[in-house]
mmCIF file of C-alpha atoms in Angstrom:
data_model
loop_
_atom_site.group_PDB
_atom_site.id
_atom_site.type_symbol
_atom_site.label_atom_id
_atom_site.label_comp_id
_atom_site.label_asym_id
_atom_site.label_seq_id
_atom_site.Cartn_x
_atom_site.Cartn_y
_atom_site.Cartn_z
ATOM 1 C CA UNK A 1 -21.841 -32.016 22.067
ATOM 2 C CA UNK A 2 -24.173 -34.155 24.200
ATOM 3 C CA UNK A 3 -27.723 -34.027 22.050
ATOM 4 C CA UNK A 4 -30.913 -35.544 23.773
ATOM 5 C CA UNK A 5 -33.645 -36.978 21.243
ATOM 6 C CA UNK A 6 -36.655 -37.021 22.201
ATOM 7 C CA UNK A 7 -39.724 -38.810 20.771
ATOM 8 C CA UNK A 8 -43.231 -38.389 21.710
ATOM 9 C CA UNK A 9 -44.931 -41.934 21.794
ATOM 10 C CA UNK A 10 -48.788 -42.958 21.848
ATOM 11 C CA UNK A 11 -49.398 -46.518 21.198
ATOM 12 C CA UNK A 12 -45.756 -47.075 19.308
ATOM 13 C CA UNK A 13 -44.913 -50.782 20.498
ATOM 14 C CA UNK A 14 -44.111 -51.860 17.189
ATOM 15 C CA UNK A 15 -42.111 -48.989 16.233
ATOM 16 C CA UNK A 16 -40.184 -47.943 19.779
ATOM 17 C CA UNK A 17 -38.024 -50.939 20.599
ATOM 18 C CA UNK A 18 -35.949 -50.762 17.175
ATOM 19 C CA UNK A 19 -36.137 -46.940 17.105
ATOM 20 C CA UNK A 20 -34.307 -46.651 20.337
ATOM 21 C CA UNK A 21 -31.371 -49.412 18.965
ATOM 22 C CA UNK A 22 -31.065 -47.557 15.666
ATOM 23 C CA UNK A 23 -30.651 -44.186 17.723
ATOM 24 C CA UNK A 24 -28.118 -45.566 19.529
ATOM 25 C CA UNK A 25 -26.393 -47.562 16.442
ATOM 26 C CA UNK A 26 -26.222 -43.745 14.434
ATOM 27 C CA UNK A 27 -25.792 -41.116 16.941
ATOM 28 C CA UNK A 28 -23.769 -42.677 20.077
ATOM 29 C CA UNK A 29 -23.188 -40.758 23.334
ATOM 30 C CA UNK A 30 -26.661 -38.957 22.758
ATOM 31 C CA UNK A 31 -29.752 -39.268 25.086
ATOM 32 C CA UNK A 32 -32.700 -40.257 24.138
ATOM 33 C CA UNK A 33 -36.013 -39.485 26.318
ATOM 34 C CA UNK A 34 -39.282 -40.992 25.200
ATOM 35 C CA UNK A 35 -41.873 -38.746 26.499
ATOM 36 C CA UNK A 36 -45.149 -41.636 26.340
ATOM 37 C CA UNK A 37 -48.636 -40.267 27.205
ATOM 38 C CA UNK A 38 -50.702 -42.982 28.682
ATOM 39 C CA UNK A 39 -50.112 -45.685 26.017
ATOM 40 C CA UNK A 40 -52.811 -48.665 26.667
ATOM 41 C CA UNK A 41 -50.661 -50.831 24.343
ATOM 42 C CA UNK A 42 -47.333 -51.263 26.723
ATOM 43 C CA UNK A 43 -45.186 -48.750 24.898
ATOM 44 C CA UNK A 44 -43.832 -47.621 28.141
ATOM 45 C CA UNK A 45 -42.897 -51.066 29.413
ATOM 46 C CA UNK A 46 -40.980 -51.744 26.235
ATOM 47 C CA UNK A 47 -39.194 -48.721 27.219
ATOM 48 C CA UNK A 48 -38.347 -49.633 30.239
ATOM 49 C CA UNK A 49 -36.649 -52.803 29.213
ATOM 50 C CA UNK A 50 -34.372 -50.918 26.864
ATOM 51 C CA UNK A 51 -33.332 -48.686 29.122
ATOM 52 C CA UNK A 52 -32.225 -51.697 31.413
ATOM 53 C CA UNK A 53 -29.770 -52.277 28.280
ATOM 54 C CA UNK A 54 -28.246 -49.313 26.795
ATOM 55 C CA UNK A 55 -27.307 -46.137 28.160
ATOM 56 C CA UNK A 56 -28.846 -42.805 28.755
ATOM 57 C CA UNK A 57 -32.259 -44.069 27.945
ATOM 58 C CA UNK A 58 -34.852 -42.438 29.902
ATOM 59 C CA UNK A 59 -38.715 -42.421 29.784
ATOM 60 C CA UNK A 60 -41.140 -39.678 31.010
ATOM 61 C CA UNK A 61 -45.031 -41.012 31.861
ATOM 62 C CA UNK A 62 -47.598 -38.956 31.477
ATOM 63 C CA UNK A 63 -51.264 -39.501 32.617
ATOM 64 C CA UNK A 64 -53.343 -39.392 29.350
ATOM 65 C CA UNK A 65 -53.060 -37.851 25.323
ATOM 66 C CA UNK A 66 -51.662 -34.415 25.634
ATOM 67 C CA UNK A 67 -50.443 -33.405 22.492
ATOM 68 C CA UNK A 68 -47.467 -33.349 20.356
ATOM 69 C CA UNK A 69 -46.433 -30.057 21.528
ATOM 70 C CA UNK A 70 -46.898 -30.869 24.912
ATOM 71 C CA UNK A 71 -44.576 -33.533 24.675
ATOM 72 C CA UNK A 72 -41.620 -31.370 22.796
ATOM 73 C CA UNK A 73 -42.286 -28.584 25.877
ATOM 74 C CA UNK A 74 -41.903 -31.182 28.506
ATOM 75 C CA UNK A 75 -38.797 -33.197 26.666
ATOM 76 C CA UNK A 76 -37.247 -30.006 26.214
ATOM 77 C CA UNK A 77 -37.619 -28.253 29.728
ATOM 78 C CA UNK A 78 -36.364 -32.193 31.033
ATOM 79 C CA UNK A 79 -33.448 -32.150 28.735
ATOM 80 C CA UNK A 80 -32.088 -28.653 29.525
ATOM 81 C CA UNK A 81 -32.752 -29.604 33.215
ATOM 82 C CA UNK A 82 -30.257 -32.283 32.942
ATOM 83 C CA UNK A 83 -27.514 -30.260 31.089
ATOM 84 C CA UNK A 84 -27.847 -31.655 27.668
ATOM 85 C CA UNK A 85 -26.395 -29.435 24.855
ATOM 86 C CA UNK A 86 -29.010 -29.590 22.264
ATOM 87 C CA UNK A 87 -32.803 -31.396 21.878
ATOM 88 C CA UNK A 88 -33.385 -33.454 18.929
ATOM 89 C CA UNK A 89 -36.930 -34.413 17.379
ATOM 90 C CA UNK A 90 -37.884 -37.346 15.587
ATOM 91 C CA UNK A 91 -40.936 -39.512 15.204
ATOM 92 C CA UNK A 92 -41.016 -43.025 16.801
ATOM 93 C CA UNK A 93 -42.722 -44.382 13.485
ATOM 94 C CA UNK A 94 -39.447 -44.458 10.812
ATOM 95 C CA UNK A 95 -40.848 -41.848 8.796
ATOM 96 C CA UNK A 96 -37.620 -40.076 10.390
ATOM 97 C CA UNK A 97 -34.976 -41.909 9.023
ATOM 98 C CA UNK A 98 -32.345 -41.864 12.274
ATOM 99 C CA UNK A 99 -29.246 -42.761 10.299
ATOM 100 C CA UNK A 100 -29.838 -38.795 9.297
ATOM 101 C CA UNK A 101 -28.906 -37.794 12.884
ATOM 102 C CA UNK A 102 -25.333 -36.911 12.287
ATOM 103 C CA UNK A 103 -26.427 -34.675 9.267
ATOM 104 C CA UNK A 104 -28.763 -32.715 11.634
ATOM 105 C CA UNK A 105 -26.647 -31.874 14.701
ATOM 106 C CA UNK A 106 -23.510 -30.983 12.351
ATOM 107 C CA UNK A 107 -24.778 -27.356 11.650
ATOM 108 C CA UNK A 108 -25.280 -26.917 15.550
ATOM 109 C CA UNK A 109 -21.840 -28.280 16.092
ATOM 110 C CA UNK A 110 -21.060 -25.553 13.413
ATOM 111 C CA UNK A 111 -22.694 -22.445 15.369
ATOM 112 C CA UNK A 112 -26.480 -22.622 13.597
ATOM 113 C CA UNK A 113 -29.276 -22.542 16.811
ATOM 114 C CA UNK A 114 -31.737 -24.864 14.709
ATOM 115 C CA UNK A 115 -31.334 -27.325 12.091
ATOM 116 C CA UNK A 116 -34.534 -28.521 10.306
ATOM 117 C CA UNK A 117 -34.514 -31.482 8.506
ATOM 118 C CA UNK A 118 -36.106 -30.419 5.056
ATOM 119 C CA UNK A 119 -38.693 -32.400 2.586
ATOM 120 C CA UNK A 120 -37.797 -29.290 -0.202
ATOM 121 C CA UNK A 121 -34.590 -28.186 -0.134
ATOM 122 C CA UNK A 122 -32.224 -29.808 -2.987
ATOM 123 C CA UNK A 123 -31.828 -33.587 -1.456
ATOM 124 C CA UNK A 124 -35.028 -33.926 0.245
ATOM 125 C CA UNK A 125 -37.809 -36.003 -0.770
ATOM 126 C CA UNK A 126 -40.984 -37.850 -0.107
ATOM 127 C CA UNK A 127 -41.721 -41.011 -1.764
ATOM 128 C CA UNK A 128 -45.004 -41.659 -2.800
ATOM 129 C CA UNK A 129 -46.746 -38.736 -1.640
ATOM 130 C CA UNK A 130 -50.169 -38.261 -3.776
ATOM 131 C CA UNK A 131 -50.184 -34.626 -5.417
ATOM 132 C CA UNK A 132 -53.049 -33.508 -3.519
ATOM 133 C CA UNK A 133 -50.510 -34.080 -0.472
ATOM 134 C CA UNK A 134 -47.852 -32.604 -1.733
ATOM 135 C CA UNK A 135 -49.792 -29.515 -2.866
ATOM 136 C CA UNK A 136 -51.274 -29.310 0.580
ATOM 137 C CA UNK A 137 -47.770 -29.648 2.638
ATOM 138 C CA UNK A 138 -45.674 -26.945 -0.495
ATOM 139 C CA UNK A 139 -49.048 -24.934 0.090
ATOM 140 C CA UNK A 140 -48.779 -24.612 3.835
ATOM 141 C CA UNK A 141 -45.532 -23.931 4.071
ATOM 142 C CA UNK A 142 -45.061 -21.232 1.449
ATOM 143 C CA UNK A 143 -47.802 -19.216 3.365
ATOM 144 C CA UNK A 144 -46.441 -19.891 6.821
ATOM 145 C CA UNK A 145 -43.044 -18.467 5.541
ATOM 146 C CA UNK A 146 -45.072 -15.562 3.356
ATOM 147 C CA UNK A 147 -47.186 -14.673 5.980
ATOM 148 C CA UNK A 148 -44.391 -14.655 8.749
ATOM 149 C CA UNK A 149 -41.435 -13.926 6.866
ATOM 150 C CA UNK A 150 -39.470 -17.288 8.340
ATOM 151 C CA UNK A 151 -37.265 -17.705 5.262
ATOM 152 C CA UNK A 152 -37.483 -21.385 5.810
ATOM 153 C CA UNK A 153 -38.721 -23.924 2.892
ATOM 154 C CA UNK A 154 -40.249 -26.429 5.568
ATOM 155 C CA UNK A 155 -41.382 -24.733 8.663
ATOM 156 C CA UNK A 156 -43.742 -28.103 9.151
ATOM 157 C CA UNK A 157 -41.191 -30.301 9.385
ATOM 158 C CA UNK A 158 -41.263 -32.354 12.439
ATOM 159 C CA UNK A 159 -37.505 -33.536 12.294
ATOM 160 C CA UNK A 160 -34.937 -30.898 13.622
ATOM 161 C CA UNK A 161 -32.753 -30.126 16.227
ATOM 162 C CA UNK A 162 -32.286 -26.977 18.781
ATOM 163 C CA UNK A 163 -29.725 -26.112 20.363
ATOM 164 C CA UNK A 164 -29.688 -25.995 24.135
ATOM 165 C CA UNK A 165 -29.350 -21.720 23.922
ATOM 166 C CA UNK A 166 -32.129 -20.879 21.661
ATOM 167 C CA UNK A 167 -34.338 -23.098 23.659
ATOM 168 C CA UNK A 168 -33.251 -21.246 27.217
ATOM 169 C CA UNK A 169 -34.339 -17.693 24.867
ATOM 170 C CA UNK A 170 -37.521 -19.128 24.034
ATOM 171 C CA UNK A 171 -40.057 -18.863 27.030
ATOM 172 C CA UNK A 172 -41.579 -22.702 26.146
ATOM 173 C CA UNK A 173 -44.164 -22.255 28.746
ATOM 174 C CA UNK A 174 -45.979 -19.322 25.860
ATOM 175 C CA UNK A 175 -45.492 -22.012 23.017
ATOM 176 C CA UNK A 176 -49.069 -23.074 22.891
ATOM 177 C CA UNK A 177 -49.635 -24.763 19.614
ATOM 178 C CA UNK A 178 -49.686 -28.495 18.696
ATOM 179 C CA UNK A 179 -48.968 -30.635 15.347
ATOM 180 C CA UNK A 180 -47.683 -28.683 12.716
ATOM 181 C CA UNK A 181 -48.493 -25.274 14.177
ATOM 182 C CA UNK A 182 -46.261 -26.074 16.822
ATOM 183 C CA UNK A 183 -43.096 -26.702 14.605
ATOM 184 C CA UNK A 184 -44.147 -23.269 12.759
ATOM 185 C CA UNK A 185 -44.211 -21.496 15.563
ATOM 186 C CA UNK A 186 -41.111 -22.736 16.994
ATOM 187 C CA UNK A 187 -39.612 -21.586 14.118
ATOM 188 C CA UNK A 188 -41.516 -18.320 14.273
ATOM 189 C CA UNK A 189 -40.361 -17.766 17.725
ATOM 190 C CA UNK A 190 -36.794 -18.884 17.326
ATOM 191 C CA UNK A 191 -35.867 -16.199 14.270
ATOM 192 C CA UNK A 192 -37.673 -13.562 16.347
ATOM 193 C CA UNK A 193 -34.896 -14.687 19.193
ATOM 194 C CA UNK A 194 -32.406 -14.239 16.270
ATOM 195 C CA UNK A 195 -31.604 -17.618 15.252
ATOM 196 C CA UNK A 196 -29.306 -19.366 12.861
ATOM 197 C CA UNK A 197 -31.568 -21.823 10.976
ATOM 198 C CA UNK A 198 -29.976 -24.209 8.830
ATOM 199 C CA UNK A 199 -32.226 -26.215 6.163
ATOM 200 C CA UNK A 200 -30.662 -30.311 5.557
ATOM 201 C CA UNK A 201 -32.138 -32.124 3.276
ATOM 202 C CA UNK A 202 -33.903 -35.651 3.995
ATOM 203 C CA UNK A 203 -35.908 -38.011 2.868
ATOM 204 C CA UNK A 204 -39.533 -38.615 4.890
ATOM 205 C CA UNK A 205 -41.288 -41.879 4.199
ATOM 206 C CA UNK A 206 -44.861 -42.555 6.004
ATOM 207 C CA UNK A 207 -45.181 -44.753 8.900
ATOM 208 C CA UNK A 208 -45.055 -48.858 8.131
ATOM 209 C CA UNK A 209 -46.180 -50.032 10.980
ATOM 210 C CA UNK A 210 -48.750 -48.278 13.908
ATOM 211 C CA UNK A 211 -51.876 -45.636 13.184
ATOM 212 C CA UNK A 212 -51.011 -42.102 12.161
ATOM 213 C CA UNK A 213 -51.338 -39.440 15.076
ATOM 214 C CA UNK A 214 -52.525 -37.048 11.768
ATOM 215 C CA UNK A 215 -56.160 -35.170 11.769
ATOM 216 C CA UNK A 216 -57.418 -32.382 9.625
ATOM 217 C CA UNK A 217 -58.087 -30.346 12.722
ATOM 218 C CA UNK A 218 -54.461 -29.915 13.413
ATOM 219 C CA UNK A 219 -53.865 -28.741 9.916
ATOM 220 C CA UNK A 220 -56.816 -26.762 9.951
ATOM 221 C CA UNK A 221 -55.360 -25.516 14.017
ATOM 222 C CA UNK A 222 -51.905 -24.709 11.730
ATOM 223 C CA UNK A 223 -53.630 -22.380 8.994
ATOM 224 C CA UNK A 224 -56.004 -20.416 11.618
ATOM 225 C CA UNK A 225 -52.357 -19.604 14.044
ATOM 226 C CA UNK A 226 -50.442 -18.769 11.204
ATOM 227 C CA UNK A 227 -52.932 -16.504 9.762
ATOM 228 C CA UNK A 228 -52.885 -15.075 13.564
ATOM 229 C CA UNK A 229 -49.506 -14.440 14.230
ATOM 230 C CA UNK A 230 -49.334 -12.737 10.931
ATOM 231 C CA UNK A 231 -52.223 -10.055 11.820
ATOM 232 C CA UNK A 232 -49.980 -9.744 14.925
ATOM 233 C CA UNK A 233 -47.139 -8.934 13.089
ATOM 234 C CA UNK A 234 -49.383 -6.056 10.985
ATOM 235 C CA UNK A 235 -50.674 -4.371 14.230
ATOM 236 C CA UNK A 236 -46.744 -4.556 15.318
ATOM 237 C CA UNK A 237 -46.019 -2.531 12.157
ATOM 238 C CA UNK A 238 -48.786 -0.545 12.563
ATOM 239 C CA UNK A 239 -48.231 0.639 16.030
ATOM 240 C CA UNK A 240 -44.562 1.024 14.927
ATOM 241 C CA UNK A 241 -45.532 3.541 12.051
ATOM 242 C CA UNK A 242 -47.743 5.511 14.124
ATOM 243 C CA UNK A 243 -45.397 6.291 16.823
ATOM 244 C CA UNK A 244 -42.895 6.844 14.330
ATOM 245 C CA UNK A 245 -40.138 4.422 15.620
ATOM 246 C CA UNK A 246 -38.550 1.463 14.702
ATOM 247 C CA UNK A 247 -38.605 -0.202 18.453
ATOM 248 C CA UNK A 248 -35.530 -1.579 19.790
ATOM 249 C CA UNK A 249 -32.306 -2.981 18.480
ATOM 250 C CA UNK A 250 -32.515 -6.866 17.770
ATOM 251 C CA UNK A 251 -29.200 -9.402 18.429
ATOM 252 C CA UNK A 252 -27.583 -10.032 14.770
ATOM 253 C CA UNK A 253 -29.356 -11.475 12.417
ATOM 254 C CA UNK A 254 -31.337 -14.307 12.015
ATOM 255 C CA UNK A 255 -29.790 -16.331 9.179
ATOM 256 C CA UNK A 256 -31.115 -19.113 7.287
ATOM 257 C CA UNK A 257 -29.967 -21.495 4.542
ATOM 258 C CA UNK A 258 -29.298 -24.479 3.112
ATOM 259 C CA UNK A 259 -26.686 -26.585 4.841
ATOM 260 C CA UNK A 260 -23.800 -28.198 3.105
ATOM 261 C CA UNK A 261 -21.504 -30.083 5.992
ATOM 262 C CA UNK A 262 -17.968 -29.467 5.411
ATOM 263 C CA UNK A 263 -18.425 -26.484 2.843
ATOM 264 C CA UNK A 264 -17.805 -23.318 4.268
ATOM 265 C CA UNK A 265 -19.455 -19.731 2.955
ATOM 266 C CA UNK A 266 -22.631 -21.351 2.055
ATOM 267 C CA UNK A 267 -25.856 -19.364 2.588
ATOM 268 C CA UNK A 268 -27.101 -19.638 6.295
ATOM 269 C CA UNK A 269 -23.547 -19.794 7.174
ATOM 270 C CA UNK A 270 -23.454 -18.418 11.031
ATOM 271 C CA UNK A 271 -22.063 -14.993 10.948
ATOM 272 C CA UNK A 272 -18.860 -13.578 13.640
ATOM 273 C CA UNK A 273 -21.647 -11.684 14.945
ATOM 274 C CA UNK A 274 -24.939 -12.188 16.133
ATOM 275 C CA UNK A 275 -25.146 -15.552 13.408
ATOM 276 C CA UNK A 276 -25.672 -13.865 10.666
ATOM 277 C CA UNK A 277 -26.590 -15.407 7.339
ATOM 278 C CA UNK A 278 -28.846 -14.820 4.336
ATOM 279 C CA UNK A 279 -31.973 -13.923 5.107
ATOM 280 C CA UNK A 280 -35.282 -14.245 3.458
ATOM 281 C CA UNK A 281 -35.105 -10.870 1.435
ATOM 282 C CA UNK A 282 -31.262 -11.339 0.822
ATOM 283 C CA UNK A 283 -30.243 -9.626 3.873
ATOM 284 C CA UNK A 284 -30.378 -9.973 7.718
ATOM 285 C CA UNK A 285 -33.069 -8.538 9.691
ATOM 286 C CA UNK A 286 -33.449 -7.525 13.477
ATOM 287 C CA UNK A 287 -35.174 -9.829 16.016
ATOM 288 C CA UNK A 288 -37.348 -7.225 16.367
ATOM 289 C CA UNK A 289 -38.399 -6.461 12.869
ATOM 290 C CA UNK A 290 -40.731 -9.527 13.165
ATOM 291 C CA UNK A 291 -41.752 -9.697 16.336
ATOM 292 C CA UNK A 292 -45.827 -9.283 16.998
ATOM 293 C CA UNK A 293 -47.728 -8.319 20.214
ATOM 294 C CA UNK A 294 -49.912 -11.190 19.910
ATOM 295 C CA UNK A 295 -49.218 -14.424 21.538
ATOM 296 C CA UNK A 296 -51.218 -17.761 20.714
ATOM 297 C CA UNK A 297 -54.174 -18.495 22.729
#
């Protein structure tokens, strides 16, 4: 498998120079693309001078602050251009640790479409996290997967990887949000293609060095889609009851679980067919019992 990380950067010189050597020191042979918007501080530059030193580093300018979303879109559609087999994220800060990277692309390498790197399954952690945040992050995330029925512990997590398929089923031009509604929705949008989501755990430490990218408004931006997508998915039901049909038949199942490398029959394991695995409620469910007619703004 050839993976391509990618890593959004804005104002990261004094993160991005030893990020891109400890990518390359824990995952060799993969790509890494470092998708910079506008960075006044020389992030770009430093780029550049890596690339002149190790391999299959590659840097994509763009004009001015567009988003983290934005900058998964375009690093995606640029890696699946190029014939890589899978798209990484990862922060450019360290809160990411990278020597994790093997951990995440083994379930992919295993048949699972998405591996998320997980703050709450048994393993994962956050150090030093005040209770207010952890309440906030465990609150979020049990009503993004109650609301939308994702069967994942930590739809907001912003380290995972996809593989190169699910991405080409996803239409990444209608993926709209940013921050953390953009790595719910992802994983909205993925188990509505019928995706094998595996959960490994990690271990998420804040930034040491560099300004956080973090605002209430993109929580707040998180909460209001969520709570959207979900009265989407009621008006799907509805419109399903009243015409008295139960729509079309979805691929497989989409099967989720905890990942445990090199122990077969675990939950989430991908299925023979369609990657099935445990789902939310215990059993697999069509693509299209969850899809909704509403698409984010």
């Amino acid at each position: 498998m050839r993976p391509l990380v990618v890593i959004p950067t804005y104002n990261e010189s004094e993160n991005i120079e030893r990020m891109l050597h400890r990518i390359h020191e824990c995952l060799p042979g993969a790509g890494v693309l470092v998708v910079d918007d506008g960075s006044p501080d020389g992030t770009a530059d430093l780029v550049k001078g890596v690339a002149a030193e190790l391999a299959d580093v590659h840097l994509l300018s763009r004009a001015a602050k567009s988003g983290l979303g934005s900058a998964y879109r375009a690093g995606f559609a640029w890696g699946l251009e190029r014939g890589y087999d899978a798209c990484i994220e990862i922060d450019a800060d360290f809160s990411h640790d990278p020597a994790a990277l093997p951990t995440l692309v083994a379930p992919l390498e295993e048949g699972f479409d998405v591996a998320i790197g997980s703050r709450y399954v048994e393993g994962g952690s956050i150090p030093n996290w005040a209770w207010h945040r952890h309440l906030l992050s465990r609150g979020g995330n049990a009503y993004a997967s109650a609301v939308l029925g994702l069967g994942v512990v930590d739809s907001t997590a912003g380290y995972r990887a996809y593989s190169a398929g699910i991405l080409r089923r996803l239409d990444l031009s209608h993926i709209r949000a940013e921050g953390y509604g953009f790595q719910i929705e992802m994983t909205y949008r993925a188990r509505q293609r019928g995706a094998a989501i595996a959960e490994v755990p990690i271990k998420f430490v804040d930034r040491e060095a560099g300004e956080s990218k973090m605002s209430s408004f993109i929580v707040i931006e998180a909460l209001g889609l969520v709570t959207w997508w979900g009265l989407g998915r009621i008006v799907h039901g509805v419109r399903r009851v009243a015409t008295g049909g139960r729509g079309k038949a979805g691929r497989g199942g989409t099967g989720t679980g905890t990942h445990q490398p090199g122990q077969p029959g675990q939950s989430g394991q991908p299925g023979q067919s369609g990657h099935s695995g445990n789902a939310a409620n215990g059993q697999t469910q069509n693509a299209t019992d969850t899809e909704d007619p509403i698409r984010s703004a």
